[in-house]
Short mmCIF file of C-alpha atoms and ligand atoms in Angstrom, two decimals:
data_model
loop_
_atom_site.label_atom_id
_atom_site.label_comp_id
_atom_site.label_asym_id
_atom_site.label_seq_id
_atom_site.Cartn_x
_atom_site.Cartn_y
_atom_site.Cartn_z
CA MET A 1 13.58 242.04 -140.66
CA GLN A 2 9.92 241.90 -139.82
CA THR A 3 8.33 238.52 -139.21
CA ILE A 4 4.72 237.73 -139.82
CA GLN A 5 2.91 235.89 -137.05
CA LEU A 6 0.02 233.75 -138.21
CA GLN A 7 -2.82 233.39 -135.80
CA GLU A 8 -5.98 231.34 -135.77
CA VAL A 9 -8.90 232.15 -133.49
CA GLY A 10 -11.38 229.58 -132.25
CA LYS A 11 -14.12 229.47 -129.66
CA ILE A 12 -14.40 227.58 -126.41
CA LYS A 13 -17.34 225.23 -126.72
CA GLU A 14 -17.25 223.28 -123.50
CA ILE A 15 -15.37 223.22 -120.19
CA LYS A 16 -15.25 220.14 -117.99
CA LYS A 17 -13.10 220.48 -114.85
CA SER A 18 -9.72 221.57 -116.25
CA ILE A 19 -10.38 220.35 -119.78
CA ALA A 20 -11.77 222.53 -122.57
CA LYS A 21 -13.04 221.73 -126.03
CA ILE A 22 -12.44 224.36 -128.69
CA THR A 23 -14.01 224.69 -132.12
CA GLY A 24 -12.72 226.60 -135.11
CA LEU A 25 -9.02 225.73 -134.87
CA THR A 26 -8.08 223.88 -138.00
CA ARG A 27 -4.30 223.75 -137.78
CA CYS A 28 -3.19 222.39 -134.44
CA MET A 29 -0.80 219.78 -133.20
CA ILE A 30 -0.49 217.77 -130.00
CA GLY A 31 1.56 219.57 -127.35
CA GLN A 32 0.84 223.00 -128.83
CA LEU A 33 0.20 226.13 -126.80
CA ILE A 34 -3.21 227.85 -126.93
CA HIS A 35 -3.75 231.35 -125.49
CA LEU A 36 -7.05 231.56 -123.62
CA SER A 37 -6.79 234.76 -121.60
CA ASP A 38 -4.08 236.98 -120.09
CA ASN A 39 -3.31 234.47 -117.36
CA ALA A 40 -4.65 231.21 -118.70
CA ARG A 41 -3.23 228.94 -121.32
CA GLY A 42 -3.98 225.51 -122.65
CA ILE A 43 -2.02 222.63 -124.06
CA VAL A 44 -3.45 220.55 -126.90
CA VAL A 45 -3.83 216.92 -125.90
CA GLY A 46 -6.23 215.52 -128.46
CA PHE A 47 -8.91 216.00 -131.09
CA SER A 48 -12.49 214.85 -131.29
CA SER A 49 -14.82 215.39 -134.24
CA GLY A 50 -13.65 218.82 -135.32
CA GLU A 51 -12.86 219.98 -131.81
CA VAL A 52 -9.50 220.53 -130.19
CA VAL A 53 -9.16 219.19 -126.63
CA VAL A 54 -6.88 221.15 -124.28
CA PHE A 55 -5.79 220.89 -120.65
CA LEU A 56 -6.27 224.25 -118.94
CA MET A 57 -3.49 225.92 -116.97
CA GLY A 58 -2.92 229.11 -115.04
CA LYS A 59 -5.96 231.10 -113.88
CA VAL A 60 -8.52 228.53 -115.00
CA GLU A 61 -11.40 230.49 -113.45
CA GLU A 62 -10.91 233.26 -116.05
CA VAL A 63 -11.80 230.89 -118.87
CA ARG A 64 -15.46 230.88 -119.89
CA VAL A 65 -17.50 229.04 -122.50
CA GLY A 66 -17.82 231.25 -125.57
CA ASN A 67 -14.46 232.99 -125.04
CA GLU A 68 -11.95 233.21 -127.84
CA ALA A 69 -9.03 230.82 -128.03
CA CYS A 70 -5.96 231.83 -129.94
CA SER A 71 -3.51 229.49 -131.63
CA GLN A 72 -0.22 230.70 -133.08
CA MET A 73 0.88 227.26 -134.23
CA GLU A 74 3.75 227.27 -131.80
CA PRO A 75 4.94 224.43 -129.61
CA PHE A 76 4.50 224.81 -125.86
CA THR A 77 7.59 226.69 -124.75
CA ILE A 78 8.63 228.22 -121.45
CA PRO A 79 11.26 230.83 -120.67
CA VAL A 80 14.50 229.44 -119.23
CA GLY A 81 17.58 231.09 -117.74
CA GLU A 82 19.71 231.94 -114.75
CA GLY A 83 17.01 234.22 -113.34
CA PHE A 84 14.99 231.23 -112.19
CA LEU A 85 17.48 230.27 -109.49
CA GLY A 86 16.08 230.80 -106.01
CA ARG A 87 12.54 231.19 -107.32
CA ILE A 88 9.30 229.25 -106.99
CA VAL A 89 7.40 228.85 -110.24
CA ASN A 90 4.30 227.02 -111.43
CA ALA A 91 4.11 224.59 -114.33
CA LEU A 92 3.98 227.52 -116.80
CA ALA A 93 7.26 228.83 -115.33
CA ASP A 94 5.39 231.87 -113.96
CA PRO A 95 6.62 233.00 -110.52
CA VAL A 96 4.34 232.20 -107.58
CA ASP A 97 6.54 233.43 -104.73
CA GLY A 98 5.40 237.05 -104.84
CA LYS A 99 8.86 238.34 -105.70
CA GLY A 100 7.89 239.85 -109.04
CA SER A 101 8.49 238.77 -112.60
CA ILE A 102 11.51 236.73 -113.61
CA GLN A 103 14.09 238.10 -116.03
CA PRO A 104 15.43 234.89 -117.56
CA ARG A 105 19.02 236.27 -118.03
CA ARG A 106 21.35 234.20 -120.13
CA SER A 107 24.47 232.79 -118.56
CA ALA A 108 27.73 234.62 -119.28
CA LYS A 109 29.04 231.45 -120.88
CA ALA A 110 27.74 230.98 -124.41
CA SER A 111 25.55 227.99 -124.86
CA VAL A 112 27.87 225.26 -126.04
CA GLY A 113 25.84 222.15 -126.13
CA VAL A 114 22.45 222.92 -127.58
CA PRO A 115 21.59 219.93 -129.75
CA THR A 116 20.45 220.78 -133.22
CA ASP A 117 16.96 219.36 -132.89
CA ILE A 118 15.90 222.27 -130.69
CA GLU A 119 15.31 224.23 -133.80
CA ASP A 120 13.09 221.70 -135.47
CA GLY A 121 9.49 222.72 -135.51
CA VAL A 122 7.64 219.76 -134.05
CA SER A 123 9.71 218.80 -131.05
CA GLY A 124 11.80 221.91 -131.08
CA GLY A 125 11.60 225.47 -129.90
CA SER A 126 10.29 228.70 -131.20
CA GLY A 127 13.74 229.73 -132.35
CA SER A 128 14.62 231.89 -129.35
CA PRO A 129 17.37 230.30 -127.27
CA ASP A 130 15.77 231.72 -124.12
CA ARG A 131 12.61 229.71 -124.60
CA TYR A 132 12.73 225.95 -124.59
CA PRO A 133 9.96 223.57 -125.65
CA VAL A 134 8.49 221.69 -122.72
CA PHE A 135 8.36 218.42 -124.65
CA ARG A 136 11.86 218.52 -125.97
CA ARG A 137 13.50 215.54 -127.56
CA ALA A 138 15.90 213.68 -125.24
CA PRO A 139 19.62 213.84 -126.13
CA GLY A 140 20.61 211.15 -128.62
CA VAL A 141 23.13 208.39 -128.00
CA LEU A 142 25.89 210.21 -129.87
CA GLN A 143 25.51 213.25 -127.64
CA ARG A 144 26.02 211.20 -124.50
CA VAL A 145 28.92 209.46 -122.79
CA PRO A 146 28.91 206.89 -119.95
CA LEU A 147 28.64 208.33 -116.46
CA SER A 148 32.03 209.31 -115.13
CA ARG A 149 31.50 211.42 -112.02
CA THR A 150 29.98 210.59 -108.70
CA PHE A 151 26.91 212.39 -107.41
CA GLU A 152 27.32 212.98 -103.69
CA THR A 153 24.03 212.77 -101.82
CA GLY A 154 25.58 213.13 -98.37
CA VAL A 155 23.47 210.20 -97.13
CA LEU A 156 25.98 207.68 -95.80
CA THR A 157 23.95 204.58 -96.71
CA ILE A 158 23.48 205.73 -100.30
CA ASP A 159 26.99 207.01 -100.97
CA THR A 160 28.64 203.91 -99.54
CA THR A 161 26.39 201.08 -100.69
CA ILE A 162 24.13 202.41 -103.48
CA PRO A 163 26.40 205.02 -105.13
CA ILE A 164 24.90 207.38 -107.69
CA GLY A 165 26.62 208.83 -110.76
CA LYS A 166 25.95 212.23 -112.30
CA GLY A 167 23.40 211.67 -115.05
CA GLN A 168 21.81 208.68 -113.35
CA ARG A 169 18.09 208.16 -112.70
CA GLU A 170 17.52 206.65 -109.28
CA LEU A 171 14.00 205.87 -108.17
CA ILE A 172 13.07 206.50 -104.53
CA ILE A 173 10.28 204.14 -103.70
CA GLY A 174 8.41 203.41 -100.49
CA ASP A 175 5.20 203.70 -98.51
CA ARG A 176 3.88 206.92 -97.04
CA MET A 177 6.00 208.58 -94.34
CA THR A 178 9.17 206.60 -94.80
CA GLY A 179 11.55 209.49 -95.41
CA LYS A 180 11.48 209.57 -99.24
CA THR A 181 11.30 213.33 -99.56
CA SER A 182 14.03 213.67 -96.94
CA VAL A 183 16.47 211.71 -99.12
CA GLY A 184 15.80 214.14 -101.97
CA THR A 185 16.10 217.27 -99.84
CA ASP A 186 19.26 215.94 -98.14
CA ALA A 187 20.83 215.53 -101.56
CA ILE A 188 19.81 219.11 -102.47
CA ILE A 189 21.24 220.51 -99.23
CA ASN A 190 24.45 218.58 -99.84
CA GLN A 191 25.00 220.31 -103.21
CA ARG A 192 25.91 223.54 -101.46
CA GLY A 193 29.19 224.82 -102.93
CA LYS A 194 29.34 221.93 -105.43
CA ASN A 195 28.28 223.95 -108.46
CA THR A 196 25.17 221.86 -109.10
CA ILE A 197 21.80 223.38 -109.93
CA CYS A 198 18.96 221.69 -108.04
CA ILE A 199 15.30 221.56 -108.99
CA TYR A 200 12.61 220.39 -106.62
CA CYS A 201 9.40 219.57 -108.47
CA CYS A 202 6.33 219.19 -106.29
CA ILE A 203 3.43 217.36 -107.92
CA GLY A 204 0.10 216.92 -106.17
CA ARG A 205 1.51 217.28 -102.64
CA THR A 206 -0.27 219.42 -100.09
CA TYR A 207 0.51 223.13 -100.01
CA SER A 208 1.72 222.86 -96.41
CA SER A 209 4.26 220.15 -97.25
CA LEU A 210 5.53 222.33 -100.11
CA LEU A 211 5.94 225.28 -97.74
CA LYS A 212 7.87 223.09 -95.31
CA ILE A 213 10.33 222.11 -98.03
CA VAL A 214 10.79 225.74 -99.11
CA GLU A 215 11.39 226.77 -95.48
CA LEU A 216 13.92 223.98 -95.06
CA LEU A 217 15.79 224.99 -98.22
CA LYS A 218 15.82 228.62 -97.08
CA GLU A 219 17.09 227.70 -93.62
CA LYS A 220 19.91 225.57 -95.06
CA GLU A 221 20.80 228.29 -97.59
CA ALA A 222 20.03 225.90 -100.42
CA LEU A 223 17.32 227.95 -102.13
CA GLU A 224 19.82 230.20 -103.90
CA TYR A 225 20.96 227.38 -106.19
CA THR A 226 17.55 225.70 -106.36
CA ILE A 227 14.41 226.19 -108.46
CA VAL A 228 11.12 224.99 -106.99
CA VAL A 229 8.48 223.97 -109.54
CA ALA A 230 5.19 223.75 -107.72
CA ALA A 231 1.99 222.05 -108.83
CA HIS A 232 0.46 221.26 -105.47
CA ALA A 233 -2.75 219.34 -104.83
CA ALA A 234 -4.99 222.39 -105.42
CA SER A 235 -3.40 223.31 -108.79
CA PRO A 236 -5.35 222.49 -111.96
CA GLY A 237 -4.85 218.92 -113.19
CA GLY A 238 -3.18 220.17 -116.36
CA GLU A 239 -0.47 221.90 -114.32
CA GLN A 240 0.15 218.75 -112.29
CA TYR A 241 0.52 216.90 -115.57
CA LEU A 242 2.96 219.45 -117.03
CA ALA A 243 5.07 220.24 -113.93
CA PRO A 244 7.73 217.49 -114.25
CA TYR A 245 8.35 218.41 -117.90
CA THR A 246 8.69 222.07 -116.93
CA ALA A 247 11.20 221.14 -114.21
CA CYS A 248 13.15 219.05 -116.68
CA THR A 249 13.13 221.84 -119.29
CA LEU A 250 14.36 224.44 -116.81
CA GLY A 251 17.18 222.02 -115.97
CA GLU A 252 18.03 221.38 -119.62
CA TYR A 253 19.01 225.00 -120.09
CA PHE A 254 21.73 224.61 -117.46
CA MET A 255 22.70 221.20 -118.79
CA ASP A 256 23.17 222.72 -122.26
CA ASN A 257 25.46 225.30 -120.69
CA GLY A 258 27.73 222.57 -119.34
CA ARG A 259 26.40 222.59 -115.79
CA ASP A 260 25.34 219.73 -113.55
CA VAL A 261 21.67 219.58 -112.68
CA PHE A 262 19.84 217.52 -110.09
CA VAL A 263 16.05 217.13 -110.20
CA VAL A 264 13.74 215.61 -107.57
CA PHE A 265 10.22 214.71 -108.76
CA ASP A 266 8.00 214.50 -105.68
CA ASP A 267 6.07 212.44 -106.59
CA LEU A 268 5.27 210.63 -109.83
CA THR A 269 2.42 208.57 -108.35
CA LYS A 270 0.44 211.79 -107.98
CA HIS A 271 1.51 212.72 -111.51
CA ALA A 272 0.07 209.48 -112.87
CA TRP A 273 -3.11 210.02 -110.83
CA ALA A 274 -3.57 213.51 -112.28
CA TYR A 275 -3.10 212.16 -115.80
CA ARG A 276 -5.49 209.28 -115.14
CA GLN A 277 -8.15 211.67 -113.90
CA LEU A 278 -7.82 213.88 -116.98
CA SER A 279 -7.85 210.88 -119.31
CA LEU A 280 -10.98 209.45 -117.73
CA LEU A 281 -12.68 212.83 -118.11
CA LEU A 282 -11.69 212.73 -121.76
CA GLU A 283 -13.40 209.35 -121.95
CA ARG A 284 -10.29 207.62 -123.14
CA PRO A 285 -10.53 203.87 -122.60
CA PRO A 286 -9.14 202.88 -119.19
CA GLY A 287 -6.58 200.10 -119.04
CA ARG A 288 -4.87 198.40 -116.13
CA ASP A 289 -5.80 200.05 -112.79
CA ALA A 290 -7.90 202.49 -114.88
CA TYR A 291 -4.75 204.22 -116.17
CA PRO A 292 -4.78 205.18 -119.86
CA GLY A 293 -2.68 203.10 -122.24
CA ASP A 294 0.02 205.74 -122.68
CA VAL A 295 0.91 206.12 -119.00
CA PHE A 296 4.19 204.25 -119.58
CA TYR A 297 5.13 206.69 -122.32
CA LEU A 298 4.23 209.57 -120.01
CA HIS A 299 7.04 208.70 -117.62
CA SER A 300 9.54 207.15 -120.02
CA GLN A 301 9.71 210.28 -122.20
CA LEU A 302 10.57 212.18 -119.02
CA MET A 303 13.18 209.73 -117.71
CA GLU A 304 15.01 209.66 -121.05
CA ARG A 305 15.94 213.29 -120.67
CA ALA A 306 18.44 212.63 -117.87
CA GLY A 307 22.01 211.89 -118.86
CA GLN A 308 25.59 212.99 -119.24
CA TYR A 309 26.54 215.02 -122.33
CA SER A 310 29.81 214.30 -124.09
CA PRO A 311 32.61 216.95 -123.96
CA GLU A 312 31.66 218.25 -127.46
CA PHE A 313 28.27 219.13 -126.07
CA GLY A 314 29.60 220.82 -122.99
CA SER A 315 29.81 217.91 -120.49
CA GLY A 316 26.63 218.97 -118.71
CA SER A 317 24.65 216.37 -116.83
CA MET A 318 21.20 215.89 -115.38
CA THR A 319 20.54 213.51 -112.48
CA PHE A 320 16.98 212.48 -111.61
CA PHE A 321 15.51 211.32 -108.31
CA PRO A 322 11.91 210.45 -109.14
CA ILE A 323 9.89 209.55 -106.05
CA VAL A 324 7.07 207.04 -106.16
CA ASP A 325 4.60 205.99 -103.47
CA THR A 326 3.74 202.35 -102.88
CA LEU A 327 0.79 200.85 -101.03
CA GLN A 328 1.78 198.51 -98.21
CA GLY A 329 5.20 197.90 -99.69
CA ASP A 330 3.83 196.55 -102.97
CA VAL A 331 6.52 197.24 -105.55
CA THR A 332 4.64 195.25 -108.18
CA GLY A 333 2.01 198.00 -108.60
CA TYR A 334 1.58 199.33 -112.15
CA ILE A 335 3.26 202.73 -111.78
CA PRO A 336 6.09 201.58 -109.43
CA SER A 337 7.02 198.62 -111.66
CA ASN A 338 6.94 200.84 -114.77
CA LEU A 339 9.30 203.28 -113.14
CA ILE A 340 11.61 200.56 -111.83
CA SER A 341 12.01 199.36 -115.40
CA MET A 342 12.93 202.78 -116.77
CA THR A 343 15.39 203.96 -114.08
CA ASP A 344 18.96 202.92 -113.32
CA GLY A 345 18.20 201.58 -109.87
CA GLN A 346 15.97 202.13 -106.89
CA ILE A 347 16.27 203.11 -103.27
CA TYR A 348 13.61 201.19 -101.40
CA MET A 349 12.36 202.77 -98.17
CA ASN A 350 10.83 200.38 -95.68
CA THR A 351 8.12 201.24 -93.15
CA SER A 352 9.14 198.69 -90.51
CA LEU A 353 12.77 199.86 -90.64
CA PHE A 354 11.56 203.44 -90.27
CA ASN A 355 9.42 202.53 -87.26
CA SER A 356 12.25 200.56 -85.66
CA GLY A 357 14.37 203.74 -85.72
CA PHE A 358 16.71 202.75 -88.57
CA ARG A 359 16.68 206.06 -90.44
CA PRO A 360 17.12 206.71 -93.31
CA ALA A 361 14.99 203.57 -93.63
CA ILE A 362 16.74 202.23 -96.74
CA ASP A 363 16.21 198.52 -97.32
CA LEU A 364 19.66 197.40 -98.45
CA GLY A 365 18.35 194.05 -99.64
CA LEU A 366 16.01 195.56 -102.23
CA SER A 367 17.90 198.73 -103.19
CA VAL A 368 20.30 198.78 -106.12
CA SER A 369 22.25 201.22 -108.22
CA ARG A 370 23.03 199.75 -111.63
CA VAL A 371 25.65 202.22 -112.81
CA GLY A 372 26.90 204.34 -109.93
CA ASN A 373 29.55 202.08 -108.40
CA LYS A 374 31.91 202.57 -111.33
CA VAL A 375 32.29 206.22 -110.41
CA GLN A 376 32.49 205.92 -106.62
CA TRP A 377 35.53 207.29 -104.80
CA PRO A 378 38.09 204.42 -104.87
CA ALA A 379 38.61 204.85 -101.11
CA ILE A 380 34.89 204.49 -100.38
CA ARG A 381 34.56 201.57 -102.80
CA GLU A 382 37.42 199.73 -101.14
CA LEU A 383 36.24 200.32 -97.60
CA SER A 384 32.57 199.62 -98.21
CA GLY A 385 33.07 196.52 -100.38
CA MET A 386 31.18 193.92 -98.33
CA LEU A 387 29.17 196.30 -96.19
CA ARG A 388 25.83 195.70 -97.83
CA LEU A 389 26.18 191.91 -97.71
CA GLU A 390 27.25 192.06 -94.07
CA TYR A 391 24.20 194.10 -93.22
CA VAL A 392 21.79 191.82 -95.08
CA ARG A 393 23.37 188.78 -93.37
CA TYR A 394 23.03 190.43 -89.98
CA ASN A 395 19.34 190.99 -90.59
CA GLU A 396 18.87 187.32 -91.46
CA LEU A 397 20.77 186.29 -88.35
CA LEU A 398 18.67 188.61 -86.27
CA LYS A 399 15.50 186.95 -87.51
CA ILE A 400 16.80 183.45 -86.71
CA THR A 401 18.12 184.30 -83.24
CA ARG A 402 15.28 186.53 -82.13
CA PHE A 403 13.68 183.92 -79.84
CA LYS A 404 16.80 182.12 -78.71
CA ALA A 405 18.23 183.01 -75.35
CA ASN A 406 21.58 181.24 -75.63
CA VAL A 407 23.69 181.81 -78.65
CA SER A 408 27.31 180.89 -79.19
CA GLU A 409 30.14 183.33 -78.61
CA ARG A 410 30.70 183.68 -82.36
CA VAL A 411 27.08 184.43 -83.12
CA SER A 412 26.82 187.00 -80.35
CA GLN A 413 29.96 188.67 -81.72
CA ARG A 414 28.33 188.84 -85.17
CA LEU A 415 25.17 190.24 -83.66
CA ARG A 416 27.25 192.89 -81.90
CA GLU A 417 28.97 193.81 -85.17
CA GLY A 418 25.58 194.04 -86.83
CA GLU A 419 24.30 196.38 -84.15
CA VAL A 420 27.31 198.59 -84.72
CA LEU A 421 26.63 198.56 -88.45
CA THR A 422 23.02 199.60 -87.82
CA GLN A 423 24.18 202.48 -85.71
CA PHE A 424 26.81 203.34 -88.29
CA PHE A 425 24.16 203.75 -91.01
CA THR A 426 21.74 205.71 -88.85
CA GLN A 427 21.80 209.37 -89.84
CA MET A 428 19.52 212.30 -89.08
CA ASN A 429 17.88 213.99 -92.03
CA ASN A 430 19.15 217.43 -93.08
CA GLU A 431 22.65 216.55 -91.88
CA PRO A 432 24.54 215.33 -94.93
CA TYR A 433 28.07 213.95 -94.54
CA PRO A 434 30.84 215.13 -96.87
CA PRO A 435 32.72 212.25 -98.58
CA GLU A 436 35.91 212.77 -96.54
CA GLN A 437 33.87 212.26 -93.39
CA GLN A 438 32.40 209.11 -94.89
CA VAL A 439 35.90 207.78 -95.58
CA VAL A 440 36.93 208.39 -91.96
CA LEU A 441 33.79 206.76 -90.57
CA LEU A 442 34.19 203.78 -92.88
CA TYR A 443 37.85 203.52 -91.96
CA ALA A 444 37.02 203.45 -88.26
CA LEU A 445 34.40 200.77 -88.91
CA ARG A 446 36.83 198.67 -90.93
CA ARG A 447 39.53 198.97 -88.25
CA LYS A 448 36.91 197.60 -85.83
CA VAL A 449 37.26 200.68 -83.67
CA LEU A 450 33.50 201.10 -83.42
CA THR A 451 32.98 197.51 -82.21
CA VAL A 452 34.72 198.22 -78.89
CA LEU A 453 32.74 201.40 -78.26
CA SER A 454 29.43 201.71 -76.46
CA LYS A 455 26.34 203.13 -78.14
CA THR A 456 26.81 206.63 -76.75
CA GLU A 457 30.51 206.56 -77.61
CA ILE A 458 29.75 205.67 -81.23
CA GLU A 459 27.26 208.52 -81.31
CA TYR A 460 29.87 210.88 -79.90
CA PHE A 461 32.47 209.66 -82.37
CA LYS A 462 30.20 210.09 -85.41
CA LYS A 463 29.22 213.55 -84.30
CA ASN A 464 32.63 214.95 -83.47
CA ILE A 465 35.31 213.24 -85.51
CA TYR A 466 34.89 215.46 -88.57
CA GLY A 467 35.09 218.68 -86.58
CA PHE A 468 38.14 217.31 -84.77
CA MET A 469 39.87 216.50 -88.07
CA ARG A 470 39.04 219.88 -89.57
CA GLU A 471 40.71 221.47 -86.61
CA LYS A 472 43.70 219.19 -86.08
CA PHE A 473 44.24 217.29 -89.34
CA PRO A 474 43.15 219.60 -92.18
CA ALA A 475 45.97 218.39 -94.42
CA LEU A 476 44.74 214.79 -94.19
CA LEU A 477 41.21 215.83 -95.19
CA LEU A 478 42.63 217.75 -98.13
CA GLU A 479 44.65 214.74 -99.21
CA LEU A 480 41.62 212.47 -98.98
CA SER A 481 39.47 214.77 -101.07
CA GLY A 482 42.31 215.34 -103.55
CA LYS A 483 43.41 211.74 -104.13
CA LYS A 484 40.03 210.12 -103.38
CA ASP A 485 42.04 206.99 -102.62
CA LEU A 486 43.84 205.52 -99.63
CA THR A 487 47.65 205.35 -99.69
CA PRO A 488 49.72 203.55 -97.01
CA GLU A 489 50.69 207.00 -95.77
CA SER A 490 47.10 208.24 -95.47
CA ARG A 491 46.13 205.03 -93.66
CA ARG A 492 48.92 205.63 -91.17
CA GLN A 493 47.75 209.19 -90.70
CA LEU A 494 44.14 208.07 -90.27
CA ASP A 495 45.27 205.67 -87.53
CA GLY A 496 47.14 208.51 -85.88
CA CYS A 497 44.12 210.75 -86.13
CA LEU A 498 41.82 208.17 -84.51
CA VAL A 499 44.31 207.59 -81.68
CA ALA A 500 44.56 211.33 -81.09
CA PHE A 501 40.77 211.69 -81.06
CA PHE A 502 40.27 208.96 -78.48
CA ARG A 503 43.26 210.06 -76.41
CA GLU A 504 41.66 213.48 -76.10
CA LYS A 505 38.59 211.74 -74.72
CA GLY A 506 40.74 209.68 -72.36
CA MET A 507 40.25 206.37 -74.18
CA GLN A 508 42.72 203.87 -75.56
CA ILE A 509 41.75 201.65 -78.47
CA LYS A 510 43.69 198.39 -78.79
CA GLY A 511 45.37 197.65 -82.11
CA LEU A 512 45.46 201.28 -83.22
CA GLU A 513 48.62 202.45 -81.49
CA VAL A 514 51.09 203.73 -84.02
P1 ATP B 1 5.19 211.31 -97.53
O1 ATP B 1 4.71 209.95 -97.90
O2 ATP B 1 4.24 212.05 -96.66
O3 ATP B 1 5.67 212.09 -98.68
P2 ATP B 1 7.94 210.79 -97.04
O4 ATP B 1 8.10 209.33 -97.32
O5 ATP B 1 8.35 211.73 -98.09
O6 ATP B 1 6.45 211.06 -96.58
P3 ATP B 1 9.39 212.44 -95.23
O7 ATP B 1 8.39 213.52 -95.31
O8 ATP B 1 10.70 212.62 -95.92
O9 ATP B 1 8.72 211.06 -95.69
O10 ATP B 1 9.71 212.07 -93.73
C1 ATP B 1 8.71 211.72 -92.81
C2 ATP B 1 9.14 212.11 -91.42
O11 ATP B 1 10.28 211.39 -91.02
C3 ATP B 1 9.52 213.59 -91.33
O12 ATP B 1 8.96 214.11 -90.16
C4 ATP B 1 11.03 213.58 -91.24
O13 ATP B 1 11.51 214.63 -90.44
C5 ATP B 1 11.31 212.24 -90.60
N1 ATP B 1 12.60 211.70 -91.08
C6 ATP B 1 12.92 211.42 -92.35
N2 ATP B 1 14.19 210.98 -92.46
C7 ATP B 1 14.70 210.96 -91.22
C8 ATP B 1 15.97 210.61 -90.64
N3 ATP B 1 16.97 210.18 -91.42
N4 ATP B 1 16.13 210.73 -89.32
C9 ATP B 1 15.11 211.16 -88.55
N5 ATP B 1 13.90 211.53 -89.00
C10 ATP B 1 13.67 211.43 -90.32
MG1 MG B 2 7.31 212.99 -99.32
#
């Protein structure tokens, strides 16, 4: 059957930075796609006295005043599919990695969970299942279920004390250069072989920092299951505004097909800045900190799209790690406090911890995860129960005793335990720990094995115990990852394993002999 495509042609009247005003388009809606040239497109963001206001995207330099602008009364859609894996795309989902065009390719599995509202005209798609609308409606309550599976980041501090569930939104917040991006990339690297699709969305970061991330992902063989959506600092403002929605939409395709998706937005402060700049150019009234009034809506409509689908909708999930920059540790800033209120917890990165060498510099006093601990491995939950409190108490004690030369035996013992805990949490970036390794490390900490070791010995232990177990105790590792819980038998075996490890090194640990 032949379909008739209606088209309306207008004229570009004015261009200001990456904003254009178009006359002659009478039937337009917000969020609609406008064709401006072969490589440039626009998205409708407002109307003013008979003119349509659009943000320009793509090859903005091709667009000239007086050119034609074409509207097909279609919502802004992008192609989605398996073909995007391993590719770098811009906010229009066009490839920018020089590897040629992308064939979206549908997954072999039929789409099971596409909610019905995709088809509806305003928020929905153009009808083709291979194109999704960028501003798609978030899944409704009835399509979701509570989080039930743990999302393994591989960062010991996070997995033990601030556990994340699949479908959760966890804000990463901190000053400049505190290791925020590293937490996100560590989590991506850790998804290797875990059947999770990762999306790294770069917004307003420098081109060189984007290249570094891509190189890192390539080196760690993580790019093959990752999509990079890039709107770096030199991209048009409109692309920076659209990029997180594009990343989310590319992820939704996989989520609809019952897969798990993980998205890092790096970072939403720059996203808000880009939107503020465009709004001020549009002469919209500035509000608090000169942001437009709808900046809260900007981020909340994005955050709502994370979640865990119910089994009838394919059980797919989408986990978000939005990153936000603070100025001098001020979490009460407008954008940070907005995002704190719309996420399920935050990981707070602290500059002074980072400078003191405690890396990842996660401030355990201010970081929370509101939903993740229900889905943690029972073994990790049991072993890490009081860990966070112990660490916070140690920090307080450290402050009080800093200038005192003589402290009691008990206090110095607690300080020693605290030092061990600090060393226990310290972890290099790009070296994620699998959960079995975390159980073993936690077990050794709980058995107070680490307290009798020197600094270099703890380092040696953390580095080598997992390799040793893989070689000598593979069955125990299998049991730990299978049961996810500690039985009396596995405890006995863990003791035996620790004794064997230290015996090989010529050390005897009291209280462990079995
Ligand atoms: P920006 O504000 O520039 O985005 P950021 O907060 O994202 O910075 P990163 O880029 O992740 O911080 O990290 C800053 C530096 O710290 C990098 O050089 C990185 O290699 C180093 N770093 C991050 N985490 C760790 C870690 N756990 N151990 C050692 N070095 C780390
Ligand atoms: Mg960063």
